[in-house]
Short mmCIF file of C-alpha atoms in Angstrom, two decimals:
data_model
loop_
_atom_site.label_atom_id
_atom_site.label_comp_id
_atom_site.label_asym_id
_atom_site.label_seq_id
_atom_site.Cartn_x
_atom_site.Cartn_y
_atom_site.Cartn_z
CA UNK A 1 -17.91 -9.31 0.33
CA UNK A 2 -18.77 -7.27 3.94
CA UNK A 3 -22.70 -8.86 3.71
CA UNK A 4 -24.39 -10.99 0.85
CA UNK A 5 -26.43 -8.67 -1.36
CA UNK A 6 -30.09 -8.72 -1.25
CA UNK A 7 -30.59 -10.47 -4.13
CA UNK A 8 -28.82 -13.38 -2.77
CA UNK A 9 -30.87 -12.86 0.06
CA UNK A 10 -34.10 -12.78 -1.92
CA UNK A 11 -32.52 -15.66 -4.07
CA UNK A 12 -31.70 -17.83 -1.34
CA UNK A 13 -35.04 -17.57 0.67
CA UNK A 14 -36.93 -18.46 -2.20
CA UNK A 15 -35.53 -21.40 -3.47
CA UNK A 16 -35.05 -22.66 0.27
CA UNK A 17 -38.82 -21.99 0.47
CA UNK A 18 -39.54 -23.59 -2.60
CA UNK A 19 -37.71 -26.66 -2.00
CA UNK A 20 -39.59 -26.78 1.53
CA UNK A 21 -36.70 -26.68 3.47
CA UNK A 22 -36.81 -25.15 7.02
CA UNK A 23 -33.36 -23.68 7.81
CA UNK A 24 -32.27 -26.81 9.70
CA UNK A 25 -32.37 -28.90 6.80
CA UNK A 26 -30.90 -26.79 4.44
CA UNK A 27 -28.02 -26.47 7.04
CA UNK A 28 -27.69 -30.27 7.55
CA UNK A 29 -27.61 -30.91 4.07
CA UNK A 30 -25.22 -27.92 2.91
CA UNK A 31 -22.78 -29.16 5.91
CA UNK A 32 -23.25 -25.62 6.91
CA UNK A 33 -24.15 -24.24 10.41
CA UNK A 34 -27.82 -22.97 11.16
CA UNK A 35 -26.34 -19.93 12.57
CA UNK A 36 -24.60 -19.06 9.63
CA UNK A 37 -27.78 -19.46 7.06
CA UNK A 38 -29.52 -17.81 9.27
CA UNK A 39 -27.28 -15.03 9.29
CA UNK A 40 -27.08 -15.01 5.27
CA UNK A 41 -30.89 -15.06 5.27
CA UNK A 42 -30.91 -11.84 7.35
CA UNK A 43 -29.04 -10.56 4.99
CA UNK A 44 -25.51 -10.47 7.35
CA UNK A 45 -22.70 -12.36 7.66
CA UNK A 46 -19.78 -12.61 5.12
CA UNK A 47 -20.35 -15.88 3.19
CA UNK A 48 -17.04 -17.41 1.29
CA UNK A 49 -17.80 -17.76 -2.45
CA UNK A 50 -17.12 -21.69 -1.25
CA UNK A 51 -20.12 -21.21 1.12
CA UNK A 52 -22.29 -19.67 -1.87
CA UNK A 53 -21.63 -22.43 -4.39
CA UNK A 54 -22.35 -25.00 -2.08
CA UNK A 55 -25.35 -23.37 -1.28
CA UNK A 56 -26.77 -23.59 -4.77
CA UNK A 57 -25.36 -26.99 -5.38
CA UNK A 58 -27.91 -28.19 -2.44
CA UNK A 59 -30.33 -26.12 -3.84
CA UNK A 60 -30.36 -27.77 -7.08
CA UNK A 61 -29.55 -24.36 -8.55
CA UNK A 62 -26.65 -22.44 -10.16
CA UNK A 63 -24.38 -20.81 -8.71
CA UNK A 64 -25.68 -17.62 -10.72
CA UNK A 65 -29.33 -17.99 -10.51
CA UNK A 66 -28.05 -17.31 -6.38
CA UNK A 67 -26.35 -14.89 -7.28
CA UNK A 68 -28.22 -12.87 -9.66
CA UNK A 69 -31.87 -11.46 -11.61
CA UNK A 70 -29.81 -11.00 -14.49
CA UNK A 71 -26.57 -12.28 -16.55
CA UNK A 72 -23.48 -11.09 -16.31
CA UNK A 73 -22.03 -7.84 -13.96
CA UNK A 74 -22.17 -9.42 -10.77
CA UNK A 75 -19.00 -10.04 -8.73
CA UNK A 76 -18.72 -11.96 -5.34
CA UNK A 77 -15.36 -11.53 -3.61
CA UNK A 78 -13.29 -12.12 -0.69
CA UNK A 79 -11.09 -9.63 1.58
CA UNK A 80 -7.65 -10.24 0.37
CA UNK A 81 -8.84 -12.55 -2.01
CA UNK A 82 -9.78 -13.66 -4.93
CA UNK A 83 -13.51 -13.06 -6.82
CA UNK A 84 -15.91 -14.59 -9.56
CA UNK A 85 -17.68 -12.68 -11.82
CA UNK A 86 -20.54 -13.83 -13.70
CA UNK A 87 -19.76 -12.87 -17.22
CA UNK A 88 -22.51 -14.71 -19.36
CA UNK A 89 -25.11 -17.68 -18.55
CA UNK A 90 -27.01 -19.25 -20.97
CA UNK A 91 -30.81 -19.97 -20.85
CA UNK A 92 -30.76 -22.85 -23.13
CA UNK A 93 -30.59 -26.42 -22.19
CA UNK A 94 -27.65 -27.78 -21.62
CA UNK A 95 -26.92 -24.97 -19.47
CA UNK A 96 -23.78 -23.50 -20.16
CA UNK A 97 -22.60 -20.49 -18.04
CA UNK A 98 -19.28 -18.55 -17.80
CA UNK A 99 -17.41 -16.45 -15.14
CA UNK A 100 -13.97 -14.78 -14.70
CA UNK A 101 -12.30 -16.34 -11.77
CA UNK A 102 -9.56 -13.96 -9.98
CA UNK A 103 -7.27 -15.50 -7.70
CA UNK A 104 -4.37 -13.52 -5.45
CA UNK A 105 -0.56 -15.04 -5.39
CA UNK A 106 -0.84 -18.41 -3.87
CA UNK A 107 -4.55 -18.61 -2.85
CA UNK A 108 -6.66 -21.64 -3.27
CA UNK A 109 -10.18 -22.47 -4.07
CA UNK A 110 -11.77 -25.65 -2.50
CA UNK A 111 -14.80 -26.39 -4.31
CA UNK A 112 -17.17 -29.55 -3.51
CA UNK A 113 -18.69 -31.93 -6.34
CA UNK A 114 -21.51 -30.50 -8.24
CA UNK A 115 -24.44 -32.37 -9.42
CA UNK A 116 -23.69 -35.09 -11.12
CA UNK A 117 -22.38 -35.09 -14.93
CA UNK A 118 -21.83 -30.82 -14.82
CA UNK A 119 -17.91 -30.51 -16.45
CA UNK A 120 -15.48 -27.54 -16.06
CA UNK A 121 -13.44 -26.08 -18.44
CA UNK A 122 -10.85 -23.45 -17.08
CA UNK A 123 -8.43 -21.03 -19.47
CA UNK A 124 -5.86 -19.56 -17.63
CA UNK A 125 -5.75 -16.07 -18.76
CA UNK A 126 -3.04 -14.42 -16.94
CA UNK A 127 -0.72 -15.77 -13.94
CA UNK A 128 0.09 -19.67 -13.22
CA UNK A 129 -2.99 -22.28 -11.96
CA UNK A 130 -2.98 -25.59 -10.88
CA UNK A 131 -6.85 -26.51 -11.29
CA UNK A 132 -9.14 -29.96 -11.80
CA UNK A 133 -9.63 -32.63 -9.08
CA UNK A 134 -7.11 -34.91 -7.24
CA UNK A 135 -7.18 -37.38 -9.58
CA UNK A 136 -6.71 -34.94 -12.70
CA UNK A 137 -4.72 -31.74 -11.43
CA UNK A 138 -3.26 -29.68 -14.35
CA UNK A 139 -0.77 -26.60 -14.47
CA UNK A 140 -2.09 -24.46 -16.96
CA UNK A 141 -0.51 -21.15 -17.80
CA UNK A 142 -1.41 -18.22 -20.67
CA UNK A 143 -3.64 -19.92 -23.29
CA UNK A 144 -3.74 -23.30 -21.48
CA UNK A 145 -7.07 -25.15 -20.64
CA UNK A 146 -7.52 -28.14 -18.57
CA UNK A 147 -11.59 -29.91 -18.22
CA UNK A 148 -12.41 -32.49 -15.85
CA UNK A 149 -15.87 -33.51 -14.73
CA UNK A 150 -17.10 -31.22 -11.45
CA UNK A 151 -19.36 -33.26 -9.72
CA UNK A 152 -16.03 -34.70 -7.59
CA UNK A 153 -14.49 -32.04 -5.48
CA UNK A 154 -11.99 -29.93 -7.13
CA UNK A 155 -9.50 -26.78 -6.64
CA UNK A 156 -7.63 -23.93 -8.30
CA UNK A 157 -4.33 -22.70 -6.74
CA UNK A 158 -2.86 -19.59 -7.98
CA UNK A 159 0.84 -20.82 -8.35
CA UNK A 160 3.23 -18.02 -9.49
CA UNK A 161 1.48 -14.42 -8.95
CA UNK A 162 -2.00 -12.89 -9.45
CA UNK A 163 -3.83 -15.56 -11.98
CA UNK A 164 -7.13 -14.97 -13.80
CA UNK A 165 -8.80 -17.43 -15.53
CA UNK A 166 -12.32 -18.00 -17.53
CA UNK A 167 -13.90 -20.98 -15.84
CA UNK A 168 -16.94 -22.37 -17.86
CA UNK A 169 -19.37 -24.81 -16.58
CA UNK A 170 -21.50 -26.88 -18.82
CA UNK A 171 -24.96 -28.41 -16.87
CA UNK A 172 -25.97 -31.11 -18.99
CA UNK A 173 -29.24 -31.37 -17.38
CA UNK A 174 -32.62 -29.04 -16.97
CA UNK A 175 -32.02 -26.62 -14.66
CA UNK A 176 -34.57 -24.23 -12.90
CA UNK A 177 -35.21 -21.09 -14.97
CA UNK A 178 -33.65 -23.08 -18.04
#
């Protein structure tokens, strides 16, 4: 993704702003540099999809509400790399929402603990993934599904070729916009 989209922009401004958060202390607490946010909030820059989630993990948001005005359709991706789409997110509480997770031959996907109690559940549509946290990595190919709780850090590694994979996360909490 050349430059976050303005409704990231837009998105991220306003719950910073809402949270009362001056860009320092967004920075300090999303282990981020002030240089960078500030450069996302100008609407430049070329934020890692790792950058973005841990931006709405701090928040207290999703990763979609960032992302998006509206479900599904929108993609965030890396040079070379892989990309998420959002493909469905649900309004109801428990939040439950859904994305398409593309990975290219032998790339991986740090991502850090989400709030606490949020679970994954990833089905490996296509390719070869080892996914979940260090203490409960699976190999899932085809068909397979492995869930483990999110709020520790986790990963996906594309093993063996191109790998696609339905990732859905399940908030068991009120979220904003629930």
């Amino acid at each position: 993704m050349p430059s976050p989209t303005p409704v990231i922009v837009a998105n991220l401004r306003r719950f910073r702003e809402a949270r009362g958060y001056s860009l320092s202390a967004l920075a300090e607490r999303a282990a981020i540099s002030k240089s960078t946010l500030s450069q996302l909030e100008a609407g430049h820059g070329n934020p890692t999809i790792e950058t973005l989630w841990t931006l709405a993990n701090t928040l207290g948001v999703t990763f979609s509400e960032l992302l998006a005005e509206d479900i599904g359709g929108v993609t965030v991706g890396e040079p070379g790399g892989g990309q998420v789409q959002v493909v469905a997110r649900g309004r109801q509480s428990p939040r439950v929402e859904v994305y398409l997770m593309q990975l290219a031959p032998g790339e991986i996907k740090h991502s850090r603990g989400h709030p606490c109690g949020v679970r994954e559940r990833v089905m490996v549509v296509e390719g070869t993934l080892r996914v979940g946290t260090t203490r409960a990595l699976a190999v899932c190919r085809p068909g397979e599904e492995h869930a483990f709780a999110a709020d520790l850090d986790h990963r996906y590694e594309a093993l063996l070729g191109a790998t696609q994979a339905m990732v859905t996360i399940l908030y068991p909490y009120e979220v904003e916009g629930a």
